[in-house]
Short mmCIF file of C-alpha atoms and ligand atoms in Angstrom, two decimals:
data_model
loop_
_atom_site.label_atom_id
_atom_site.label_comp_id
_atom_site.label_asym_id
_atom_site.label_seq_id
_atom_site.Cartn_x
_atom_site.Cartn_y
_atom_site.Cartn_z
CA UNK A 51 19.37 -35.08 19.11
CA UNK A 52 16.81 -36.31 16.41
CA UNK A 53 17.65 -33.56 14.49
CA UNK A 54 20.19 -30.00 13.64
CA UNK A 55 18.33 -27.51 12.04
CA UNK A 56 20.09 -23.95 10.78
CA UNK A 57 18.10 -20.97 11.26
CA UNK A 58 19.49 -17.88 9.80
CA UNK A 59 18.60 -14.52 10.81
CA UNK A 60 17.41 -15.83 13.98
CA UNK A 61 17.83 -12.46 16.06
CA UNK A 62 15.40 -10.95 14.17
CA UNK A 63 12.09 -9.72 13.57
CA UNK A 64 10.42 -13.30 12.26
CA UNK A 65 13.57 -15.50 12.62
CA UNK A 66 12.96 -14.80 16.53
CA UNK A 67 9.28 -16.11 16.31
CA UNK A 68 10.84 -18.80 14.51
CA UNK A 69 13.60 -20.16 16.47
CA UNK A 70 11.53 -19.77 19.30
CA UNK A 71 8.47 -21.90 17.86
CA UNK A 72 11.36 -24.28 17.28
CA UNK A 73 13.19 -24.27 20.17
CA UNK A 74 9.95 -25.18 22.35
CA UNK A 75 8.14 -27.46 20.08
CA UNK A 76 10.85 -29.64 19.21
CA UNK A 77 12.74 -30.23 22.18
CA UNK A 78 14.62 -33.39 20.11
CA UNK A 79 15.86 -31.06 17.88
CA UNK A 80 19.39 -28.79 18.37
CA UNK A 81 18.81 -25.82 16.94
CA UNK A 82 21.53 -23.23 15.24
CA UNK A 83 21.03 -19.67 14.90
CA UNK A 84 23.43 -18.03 12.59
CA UNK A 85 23.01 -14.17 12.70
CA UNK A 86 25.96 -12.08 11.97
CA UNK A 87 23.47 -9.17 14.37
CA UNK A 88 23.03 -6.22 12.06
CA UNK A 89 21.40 -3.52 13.07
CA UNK A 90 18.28 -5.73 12.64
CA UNK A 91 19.47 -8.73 14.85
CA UNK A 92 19.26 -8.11 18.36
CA UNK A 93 19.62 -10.99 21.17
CA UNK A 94 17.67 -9.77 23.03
CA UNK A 95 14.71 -10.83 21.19
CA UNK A 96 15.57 -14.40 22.22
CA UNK A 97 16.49 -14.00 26.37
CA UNK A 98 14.35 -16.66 26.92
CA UNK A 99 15.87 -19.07 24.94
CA UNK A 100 19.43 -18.66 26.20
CA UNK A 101 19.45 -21.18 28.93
CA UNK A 102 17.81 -24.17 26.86
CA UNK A 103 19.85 -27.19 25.95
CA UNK A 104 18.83 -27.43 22.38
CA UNK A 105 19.65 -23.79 21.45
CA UNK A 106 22.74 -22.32 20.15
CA UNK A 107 23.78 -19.06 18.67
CA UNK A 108 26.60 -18.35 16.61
CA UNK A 109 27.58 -14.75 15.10
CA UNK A 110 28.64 -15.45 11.60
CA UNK A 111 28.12 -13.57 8.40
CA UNK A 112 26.27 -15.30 5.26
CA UNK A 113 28.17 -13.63 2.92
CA UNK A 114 31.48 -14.73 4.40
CA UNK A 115 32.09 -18.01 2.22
CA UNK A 116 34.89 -19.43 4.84
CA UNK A 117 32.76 -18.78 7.84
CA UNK A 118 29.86 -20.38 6.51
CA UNK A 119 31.18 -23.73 5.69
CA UNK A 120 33.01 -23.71 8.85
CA UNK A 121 29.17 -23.47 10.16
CA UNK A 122 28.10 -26.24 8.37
CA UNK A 123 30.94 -28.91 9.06
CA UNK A 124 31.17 -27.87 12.53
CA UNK A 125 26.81 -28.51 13.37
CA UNK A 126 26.46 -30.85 10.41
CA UNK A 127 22.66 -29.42 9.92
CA UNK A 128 19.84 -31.34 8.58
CA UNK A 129 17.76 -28.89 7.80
CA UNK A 130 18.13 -25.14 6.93
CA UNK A 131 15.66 -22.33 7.51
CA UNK A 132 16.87 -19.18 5.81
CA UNK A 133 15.48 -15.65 6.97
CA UNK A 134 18.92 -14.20 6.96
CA UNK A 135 18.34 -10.86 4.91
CA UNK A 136 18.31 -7.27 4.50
CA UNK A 137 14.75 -6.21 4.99
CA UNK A 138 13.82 -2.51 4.48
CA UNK A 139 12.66 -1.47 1.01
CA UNK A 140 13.69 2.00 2.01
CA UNK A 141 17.52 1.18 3.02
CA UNK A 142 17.13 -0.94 0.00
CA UNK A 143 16.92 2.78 -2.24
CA UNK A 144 19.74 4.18 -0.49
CA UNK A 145 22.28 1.39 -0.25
CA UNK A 146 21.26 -1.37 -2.82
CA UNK A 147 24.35 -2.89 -3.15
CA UNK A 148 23.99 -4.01 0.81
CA UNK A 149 21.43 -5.95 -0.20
CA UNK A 150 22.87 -7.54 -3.02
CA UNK A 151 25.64 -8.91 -0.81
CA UNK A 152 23.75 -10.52 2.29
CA UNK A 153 20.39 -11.67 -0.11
CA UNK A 154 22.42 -12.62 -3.16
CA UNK A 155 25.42 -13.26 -2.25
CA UNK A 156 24.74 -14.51 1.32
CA UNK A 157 21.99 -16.80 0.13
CA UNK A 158 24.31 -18.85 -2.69
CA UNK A 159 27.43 -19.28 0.33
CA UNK A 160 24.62 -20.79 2.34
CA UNK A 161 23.02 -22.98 -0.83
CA UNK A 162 27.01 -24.03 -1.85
CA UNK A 163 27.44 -24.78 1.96
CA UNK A 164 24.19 -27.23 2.00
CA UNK A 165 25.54 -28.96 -1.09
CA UNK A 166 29.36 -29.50 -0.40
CA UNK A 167 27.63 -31.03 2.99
CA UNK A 168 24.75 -33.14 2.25
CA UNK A 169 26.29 -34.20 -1.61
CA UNK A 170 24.33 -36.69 -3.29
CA UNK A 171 22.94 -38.13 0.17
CA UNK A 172 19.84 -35.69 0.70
CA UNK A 173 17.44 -38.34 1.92
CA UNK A 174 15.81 -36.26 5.10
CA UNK A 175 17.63 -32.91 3.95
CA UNK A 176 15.90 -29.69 3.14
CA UNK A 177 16.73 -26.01 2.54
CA UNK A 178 14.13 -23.90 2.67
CA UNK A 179 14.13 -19.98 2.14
CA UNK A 180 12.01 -17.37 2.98
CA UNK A 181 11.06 -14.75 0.60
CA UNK A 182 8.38 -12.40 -0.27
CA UNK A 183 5.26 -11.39 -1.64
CA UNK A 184 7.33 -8.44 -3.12
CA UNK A 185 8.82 -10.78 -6.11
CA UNK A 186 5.48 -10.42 -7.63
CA UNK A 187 5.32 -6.67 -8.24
CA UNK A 188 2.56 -4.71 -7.91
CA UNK A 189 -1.15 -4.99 -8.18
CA UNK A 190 -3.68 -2.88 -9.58
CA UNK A 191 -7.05 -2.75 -7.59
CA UNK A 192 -8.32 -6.22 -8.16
CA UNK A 193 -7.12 -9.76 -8.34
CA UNK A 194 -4.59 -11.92 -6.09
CA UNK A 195 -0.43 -13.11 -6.31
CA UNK A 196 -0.30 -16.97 -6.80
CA UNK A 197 2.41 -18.77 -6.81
CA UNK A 198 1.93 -18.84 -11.00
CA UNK A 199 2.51 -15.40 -10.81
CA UNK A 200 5.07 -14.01 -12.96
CA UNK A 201 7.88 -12.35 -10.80
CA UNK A 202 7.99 -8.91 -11.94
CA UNK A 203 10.56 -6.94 -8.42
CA UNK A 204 10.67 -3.49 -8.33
CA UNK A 205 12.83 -1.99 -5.74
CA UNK A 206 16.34 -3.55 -4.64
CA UNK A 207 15.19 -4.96 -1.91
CA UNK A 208 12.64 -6.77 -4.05
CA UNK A 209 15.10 -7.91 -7.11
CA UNK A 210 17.06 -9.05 -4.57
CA UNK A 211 15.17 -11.49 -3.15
CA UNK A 212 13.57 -12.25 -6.61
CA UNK A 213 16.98 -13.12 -7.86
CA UNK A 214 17.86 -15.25 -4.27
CA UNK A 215 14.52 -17.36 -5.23
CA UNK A 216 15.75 -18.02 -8.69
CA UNK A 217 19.23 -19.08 -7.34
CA UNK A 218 17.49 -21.65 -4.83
CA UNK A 219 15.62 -22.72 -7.76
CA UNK A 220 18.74 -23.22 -9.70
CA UNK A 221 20.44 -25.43 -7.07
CA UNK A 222 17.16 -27.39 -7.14
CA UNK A 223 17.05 -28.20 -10.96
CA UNK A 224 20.66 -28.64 -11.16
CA UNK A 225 22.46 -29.69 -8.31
CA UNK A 226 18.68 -31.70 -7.25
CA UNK A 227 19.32 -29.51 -3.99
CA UNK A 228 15.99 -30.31 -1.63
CA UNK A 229 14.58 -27.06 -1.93
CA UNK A 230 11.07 -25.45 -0.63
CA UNK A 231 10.57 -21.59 -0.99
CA UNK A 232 7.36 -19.83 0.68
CA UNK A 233 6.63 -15.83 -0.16
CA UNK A 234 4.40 -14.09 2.20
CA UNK A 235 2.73 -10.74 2.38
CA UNK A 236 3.54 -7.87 5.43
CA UNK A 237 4.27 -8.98 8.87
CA UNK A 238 3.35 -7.42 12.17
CA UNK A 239 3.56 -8.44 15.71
CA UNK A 240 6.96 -7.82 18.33
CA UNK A 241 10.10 -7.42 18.00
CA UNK A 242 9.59 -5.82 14.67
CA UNK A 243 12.29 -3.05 14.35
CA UNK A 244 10.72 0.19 14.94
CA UNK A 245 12.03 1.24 10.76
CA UNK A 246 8.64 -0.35 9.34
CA UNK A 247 5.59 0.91 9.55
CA UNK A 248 3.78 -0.27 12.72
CA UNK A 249 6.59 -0.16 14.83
CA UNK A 250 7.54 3.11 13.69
CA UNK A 251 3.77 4.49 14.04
CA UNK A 252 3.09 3.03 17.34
CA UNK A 253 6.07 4.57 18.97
CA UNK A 254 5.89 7.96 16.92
CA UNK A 255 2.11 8.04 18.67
CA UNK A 256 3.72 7.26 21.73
CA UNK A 257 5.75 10.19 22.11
CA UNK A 258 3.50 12.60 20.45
CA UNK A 259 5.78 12.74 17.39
CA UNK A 260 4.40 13.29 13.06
CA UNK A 261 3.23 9.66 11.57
CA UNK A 262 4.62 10.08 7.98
CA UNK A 263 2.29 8.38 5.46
CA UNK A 264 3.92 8.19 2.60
CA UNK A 265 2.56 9.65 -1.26
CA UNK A 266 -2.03 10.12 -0.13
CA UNK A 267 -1.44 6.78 2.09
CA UNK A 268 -3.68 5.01 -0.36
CA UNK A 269 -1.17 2.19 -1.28
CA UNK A 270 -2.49 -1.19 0.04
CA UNK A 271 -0.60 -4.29 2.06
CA UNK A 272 -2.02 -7.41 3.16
CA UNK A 273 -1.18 -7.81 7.17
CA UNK A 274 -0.35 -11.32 8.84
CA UNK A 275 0.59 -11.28 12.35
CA UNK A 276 4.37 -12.99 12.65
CA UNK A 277 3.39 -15.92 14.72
CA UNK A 278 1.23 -17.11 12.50
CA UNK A 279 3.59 -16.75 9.60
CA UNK A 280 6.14 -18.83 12.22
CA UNK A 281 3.65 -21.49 12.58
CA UNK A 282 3.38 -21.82 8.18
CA UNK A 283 6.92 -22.28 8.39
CA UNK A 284 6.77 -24.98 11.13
CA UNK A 285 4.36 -26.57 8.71
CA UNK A 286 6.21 -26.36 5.06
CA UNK A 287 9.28 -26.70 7.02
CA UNK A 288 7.63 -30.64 7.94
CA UNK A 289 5.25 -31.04 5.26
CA UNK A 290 5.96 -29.04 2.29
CA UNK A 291 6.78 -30.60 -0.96
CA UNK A 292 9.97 -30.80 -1.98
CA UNK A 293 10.95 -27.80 -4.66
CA UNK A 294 7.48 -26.44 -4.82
CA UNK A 295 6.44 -22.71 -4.01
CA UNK A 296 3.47 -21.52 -0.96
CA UNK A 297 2.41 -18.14 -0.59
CA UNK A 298 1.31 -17.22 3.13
CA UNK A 299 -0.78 -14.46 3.46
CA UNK A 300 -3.19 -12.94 6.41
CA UNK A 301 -5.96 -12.79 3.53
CA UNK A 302 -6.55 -9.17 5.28
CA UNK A 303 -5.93 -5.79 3.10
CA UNK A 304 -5.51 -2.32 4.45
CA UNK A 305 -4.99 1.22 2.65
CA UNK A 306 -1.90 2.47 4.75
CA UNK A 307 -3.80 5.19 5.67
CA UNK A 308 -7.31 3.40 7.02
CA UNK A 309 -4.17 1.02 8.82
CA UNK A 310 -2.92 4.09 10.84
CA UNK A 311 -6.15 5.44 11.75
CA UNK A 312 -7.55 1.92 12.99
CA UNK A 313 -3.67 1.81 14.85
CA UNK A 314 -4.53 5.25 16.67
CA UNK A 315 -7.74 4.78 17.81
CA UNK A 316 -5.99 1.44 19.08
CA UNK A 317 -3.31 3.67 20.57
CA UNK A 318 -5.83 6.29 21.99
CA UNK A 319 -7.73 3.30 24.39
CA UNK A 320 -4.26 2.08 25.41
CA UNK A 321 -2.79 5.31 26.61
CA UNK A 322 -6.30 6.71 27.74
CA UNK A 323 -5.85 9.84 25.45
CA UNK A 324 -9.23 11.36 24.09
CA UNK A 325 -10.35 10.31 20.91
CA UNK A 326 -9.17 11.38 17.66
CA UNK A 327 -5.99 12.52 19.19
CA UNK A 328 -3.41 10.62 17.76
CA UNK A 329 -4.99 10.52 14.11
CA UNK A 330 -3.86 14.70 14.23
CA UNK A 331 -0.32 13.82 13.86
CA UNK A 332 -0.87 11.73 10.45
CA UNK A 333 1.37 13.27 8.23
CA UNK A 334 1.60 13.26 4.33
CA UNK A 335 5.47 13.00 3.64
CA UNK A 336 7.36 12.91 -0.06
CA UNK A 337 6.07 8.97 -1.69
CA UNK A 338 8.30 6.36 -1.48
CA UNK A 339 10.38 6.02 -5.10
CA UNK A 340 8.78 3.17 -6.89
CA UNK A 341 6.22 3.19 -4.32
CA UNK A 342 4.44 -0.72 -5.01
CA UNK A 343 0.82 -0.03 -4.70
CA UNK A 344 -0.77 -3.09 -3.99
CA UNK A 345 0.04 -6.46 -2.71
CA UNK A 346 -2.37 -9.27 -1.83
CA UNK A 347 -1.49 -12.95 -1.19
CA UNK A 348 -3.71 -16.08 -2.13
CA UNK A 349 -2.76 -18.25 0.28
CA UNK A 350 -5.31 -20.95 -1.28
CA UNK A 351 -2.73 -23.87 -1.84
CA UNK A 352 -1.39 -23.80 1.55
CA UNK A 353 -4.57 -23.65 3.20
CA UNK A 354 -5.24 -26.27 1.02
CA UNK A 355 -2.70 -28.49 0.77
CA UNK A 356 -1.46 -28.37 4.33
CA UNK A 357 -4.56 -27.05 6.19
CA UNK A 358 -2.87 -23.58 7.26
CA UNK A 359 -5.07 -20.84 8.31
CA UNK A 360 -4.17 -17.26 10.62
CA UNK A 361 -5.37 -17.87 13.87
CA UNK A 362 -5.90 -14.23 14.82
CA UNK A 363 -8.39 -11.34 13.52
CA UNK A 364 -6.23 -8.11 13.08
CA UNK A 365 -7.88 -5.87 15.50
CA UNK A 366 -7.04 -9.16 18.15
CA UNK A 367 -3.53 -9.01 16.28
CA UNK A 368 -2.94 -5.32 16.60
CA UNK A 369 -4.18 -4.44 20.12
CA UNK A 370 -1.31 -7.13 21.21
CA UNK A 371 0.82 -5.42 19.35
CA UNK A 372 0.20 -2.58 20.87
CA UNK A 373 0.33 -3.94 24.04
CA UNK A 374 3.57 -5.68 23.51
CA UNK A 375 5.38 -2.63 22.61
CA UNK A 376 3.92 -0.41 25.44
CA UNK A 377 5.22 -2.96 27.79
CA UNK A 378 8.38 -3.20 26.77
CA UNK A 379 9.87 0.09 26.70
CA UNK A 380 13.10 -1.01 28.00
CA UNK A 381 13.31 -3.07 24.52
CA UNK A 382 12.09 -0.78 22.47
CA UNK A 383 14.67 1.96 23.71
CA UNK A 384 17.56 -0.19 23.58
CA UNK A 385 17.09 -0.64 19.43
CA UNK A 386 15.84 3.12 19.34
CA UNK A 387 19.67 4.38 20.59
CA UNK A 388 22.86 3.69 18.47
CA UNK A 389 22.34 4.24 14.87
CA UNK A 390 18.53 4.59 14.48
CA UNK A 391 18.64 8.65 15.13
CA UNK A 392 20.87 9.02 12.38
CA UNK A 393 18.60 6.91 10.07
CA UNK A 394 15.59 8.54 10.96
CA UNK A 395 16.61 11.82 10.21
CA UNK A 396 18.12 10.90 6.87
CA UNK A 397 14.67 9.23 5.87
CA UNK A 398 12.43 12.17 7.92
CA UNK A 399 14.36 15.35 8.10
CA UNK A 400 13.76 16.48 11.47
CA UNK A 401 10.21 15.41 12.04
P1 LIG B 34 14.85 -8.34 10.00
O1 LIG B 34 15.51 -7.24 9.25
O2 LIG B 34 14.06 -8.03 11.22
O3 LIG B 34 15.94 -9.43 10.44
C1 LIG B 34 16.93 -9.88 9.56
C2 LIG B 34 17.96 -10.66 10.38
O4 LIG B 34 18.96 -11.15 9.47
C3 LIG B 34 18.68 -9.82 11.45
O5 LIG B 34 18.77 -10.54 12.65
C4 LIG B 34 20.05 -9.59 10.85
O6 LIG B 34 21.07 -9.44 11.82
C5 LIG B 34 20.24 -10.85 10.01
N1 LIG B 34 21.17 -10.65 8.89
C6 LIG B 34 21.10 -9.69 7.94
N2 LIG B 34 22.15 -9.80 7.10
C7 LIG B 34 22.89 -10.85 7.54
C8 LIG B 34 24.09 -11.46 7.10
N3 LIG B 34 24.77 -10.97 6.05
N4 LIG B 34 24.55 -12.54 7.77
C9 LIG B 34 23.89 -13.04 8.85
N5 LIG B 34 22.76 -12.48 9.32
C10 LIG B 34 22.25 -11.39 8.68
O7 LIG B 34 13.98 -9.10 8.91
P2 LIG B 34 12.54 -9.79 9.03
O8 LIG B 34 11.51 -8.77 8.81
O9 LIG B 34 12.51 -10.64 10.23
O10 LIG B 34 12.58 -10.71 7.72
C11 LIG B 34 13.16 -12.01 7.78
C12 LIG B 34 13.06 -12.66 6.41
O11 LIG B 34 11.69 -12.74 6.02
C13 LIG B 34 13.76 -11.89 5.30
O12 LIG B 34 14.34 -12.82 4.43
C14 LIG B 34 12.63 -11.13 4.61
O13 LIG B 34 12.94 -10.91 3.26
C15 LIG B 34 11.49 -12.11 4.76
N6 LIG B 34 10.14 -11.51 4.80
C16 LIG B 34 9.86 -10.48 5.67
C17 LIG B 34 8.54 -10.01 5.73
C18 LIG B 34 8.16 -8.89 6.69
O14 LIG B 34 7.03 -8.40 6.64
N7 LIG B 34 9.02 -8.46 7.59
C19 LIG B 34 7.55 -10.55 4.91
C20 LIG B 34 7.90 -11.58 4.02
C21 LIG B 34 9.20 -12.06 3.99
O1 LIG B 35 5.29 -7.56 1.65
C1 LIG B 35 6.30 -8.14 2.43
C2 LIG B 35 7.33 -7.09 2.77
O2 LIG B 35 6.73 -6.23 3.74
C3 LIG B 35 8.63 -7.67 3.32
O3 LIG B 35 9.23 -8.45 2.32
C4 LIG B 35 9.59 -6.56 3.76
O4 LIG B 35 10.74 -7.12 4.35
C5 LIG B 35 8.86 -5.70 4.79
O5 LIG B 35 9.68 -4.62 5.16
C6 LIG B 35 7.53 -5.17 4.22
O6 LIG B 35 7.77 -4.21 3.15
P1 LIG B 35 6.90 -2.87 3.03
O7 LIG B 35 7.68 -1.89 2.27
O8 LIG B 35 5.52 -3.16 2.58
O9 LIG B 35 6.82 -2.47 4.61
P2 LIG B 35 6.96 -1.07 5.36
O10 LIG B 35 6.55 -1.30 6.78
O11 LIG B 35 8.25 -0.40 5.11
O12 LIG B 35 5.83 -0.19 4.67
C7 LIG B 35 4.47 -0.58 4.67
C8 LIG B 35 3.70 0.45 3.85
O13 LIG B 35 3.70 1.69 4.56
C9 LIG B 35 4.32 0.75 2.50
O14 LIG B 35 3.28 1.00 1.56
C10 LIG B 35 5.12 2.02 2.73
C11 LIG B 35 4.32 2.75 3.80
N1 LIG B 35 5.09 3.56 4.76
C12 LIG B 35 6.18 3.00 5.37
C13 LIG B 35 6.92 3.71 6.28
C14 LIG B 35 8.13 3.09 6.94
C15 LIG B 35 4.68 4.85 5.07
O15 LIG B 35 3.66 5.34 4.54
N2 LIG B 35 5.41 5.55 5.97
C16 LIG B 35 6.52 5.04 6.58
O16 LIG B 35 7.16 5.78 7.40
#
């Protein structure tokens, strides 16, 4: 193999996209995907990749130090890709200290690990992490996150991967750890876990059941659809320069609430309901605490600097979306039983 790269996180939402861009574009390449399968992770994300020769899973937990560098002596990787994370802002208010542990915590074991391996001898090396627009606060109704942006988190969720950027940084300036970092705005696509919005919409329509828009639904996000934000990766990943900072964004705002009604008249084609159906079971629910209201990504130095672009329009984006998750019911009801119930009626009442 010409190569061992770590993914981490694989089994989920964007490390799937990932691993599997990987997998098939780089067939000289063994790659390692370390999940410890949360909630979040699911296998079965990745069925097609089980039988390939240059793909290997392993269950392991980032924030278990011992475990970790076992990883890391036992595949020797090159490269690390690290998606590895608690990702709900609204878990994130209930149970912050989760997220301290797996995006703190979990994110130093893996930047010690990459160090006590690759020591002094990082010709070829590179650890890149994956973080989010989020770091950057919160926008009023005008102007753009660059990556001179002062960080300025908000939630948990957010200060935790704000402080997991700074710590990469560290190991850069101190231990001269090859380091890139990219932050990108809202993802959509499959195999995003029906908690976030899209997901939890499309399959709320689907069943007939209240969309809860949280506060008057006026707070804005800027959408990219996943694979696109796995092919930026693919490309920083290669090209990037080492310790610098890209922003990745679909260059595509939406008001949450103009976002669900474009997302039911999608729905309303796809399950041949009349028009204007699904948009009567938007729901106004209690506002997120902290609610962010706007984020929006120039993406101007990767486009740039390593010709990136989004290949799809959103309405292309969403009706696959769509389309994905309406096909794949059997998926979709798997990650819906087990815990999600519970979660759903903590968050919703009994909606
Ligand atoms: P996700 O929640 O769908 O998946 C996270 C994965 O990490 C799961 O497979 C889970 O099992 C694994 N994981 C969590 N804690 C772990 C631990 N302690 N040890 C090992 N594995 C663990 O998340 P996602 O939406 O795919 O996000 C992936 C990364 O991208 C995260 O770092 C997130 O901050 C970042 N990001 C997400 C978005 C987005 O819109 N979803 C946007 C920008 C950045
Ligand atoms: O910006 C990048 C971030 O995008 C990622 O770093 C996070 O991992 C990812 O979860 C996402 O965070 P958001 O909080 O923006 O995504 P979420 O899908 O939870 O919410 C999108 C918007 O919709 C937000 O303004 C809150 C609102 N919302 C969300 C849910 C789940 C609702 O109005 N109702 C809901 O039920």
């Amino acid at each position: 193999m010409e190569k061992t790269i770590l993914i981490t996180g694989g089994a989920g939402f964007i490390g799937s996209h990932v691993v599997r861009l990987m997998v098939n574009k780089y067939p000289g390449y063994k790659i390692v995907n370390l999940d410890v399968l949360t909630y979040a992770g699911n296998l079965e994300n990745l069925k097609d990749l089980e039988s390939k020769p240059n793909y290997v899973f392993v269950k392991a937990d980032i924030t278990d130090e011992a475990a970790v560098k076992e990883v890391f002596e036992q595949h020797r990787p090159d490269g690390v890709i690290h998606l590895a994370a608690e990702s709900h802002v609204d878990r994130s208010i209930s149970d912050p200290l989760a997220f301290i542990r797996s995006n703190v915590m979990g994110t130093v074991n893996l930047l010690n690990a990459a160090r006590a391996l690759w020591g002094d001898n990082t010709e070829g090396k590179r650890f890149y992490h994956i973080s989010t627009d989020e770091v950057y606060g919160s926008l009023g109704s005008t102007g753009f996150f660059t990556e001179e942006t002062a960080y300025d988190p908000r939630s948990p969720y957010s200060a935790s991967k704000a402080s997991s950027d700074h710590m990469v940084r560290a190991w850069h300036h101190t231990y001269n750890l090859p380091v890139v970092i990219s932050n990108c705005s809202n993802n959509y696509g499959p195999n995003q876990f029906p908690e976030k919005l899209i997901p939890l919409a499309i399959n709320n329509i689907k069943h007939k059941k209240a969309i809860p828009i949280y506060g008057k639904g006026e707070n804005v996000r800027d959408w990219l659809f996943v694979e696109d934000h796995a092919v930026a990766i693919d490309l920083i990943f290669h090209k990037g320069v080492n310790g610098d900072t890209y922003n990745i964004g679909g260059n595509n705002e939406w008001t949450n609430i103009d976002l669900i009604r474009k997302l039911c008249e999608v729905m309303d084609n796809a399950l041949d309901r009349e028009k204007g159906e699904s948009e009567k079971l938007i729901t106004y629910v209690k506002d997120r605490a902290g609610h962010d209201k706007r984020y929006a990504i120039d993406s101007g130095k990767l486009m740039n600097e390593l010709g990136w672009k989004p290949s799809l329009q959103f309405g292309e984006g969403i009706e696959k979306t769509v389309d994905w998750y309406l096909e794949n019911d059997e998926w979709l009801n798997n990650v819906l039983s087990g815990d999600y119930a519970k979660y759903y009626s903590q968050q919703y009442g009994n909606r």
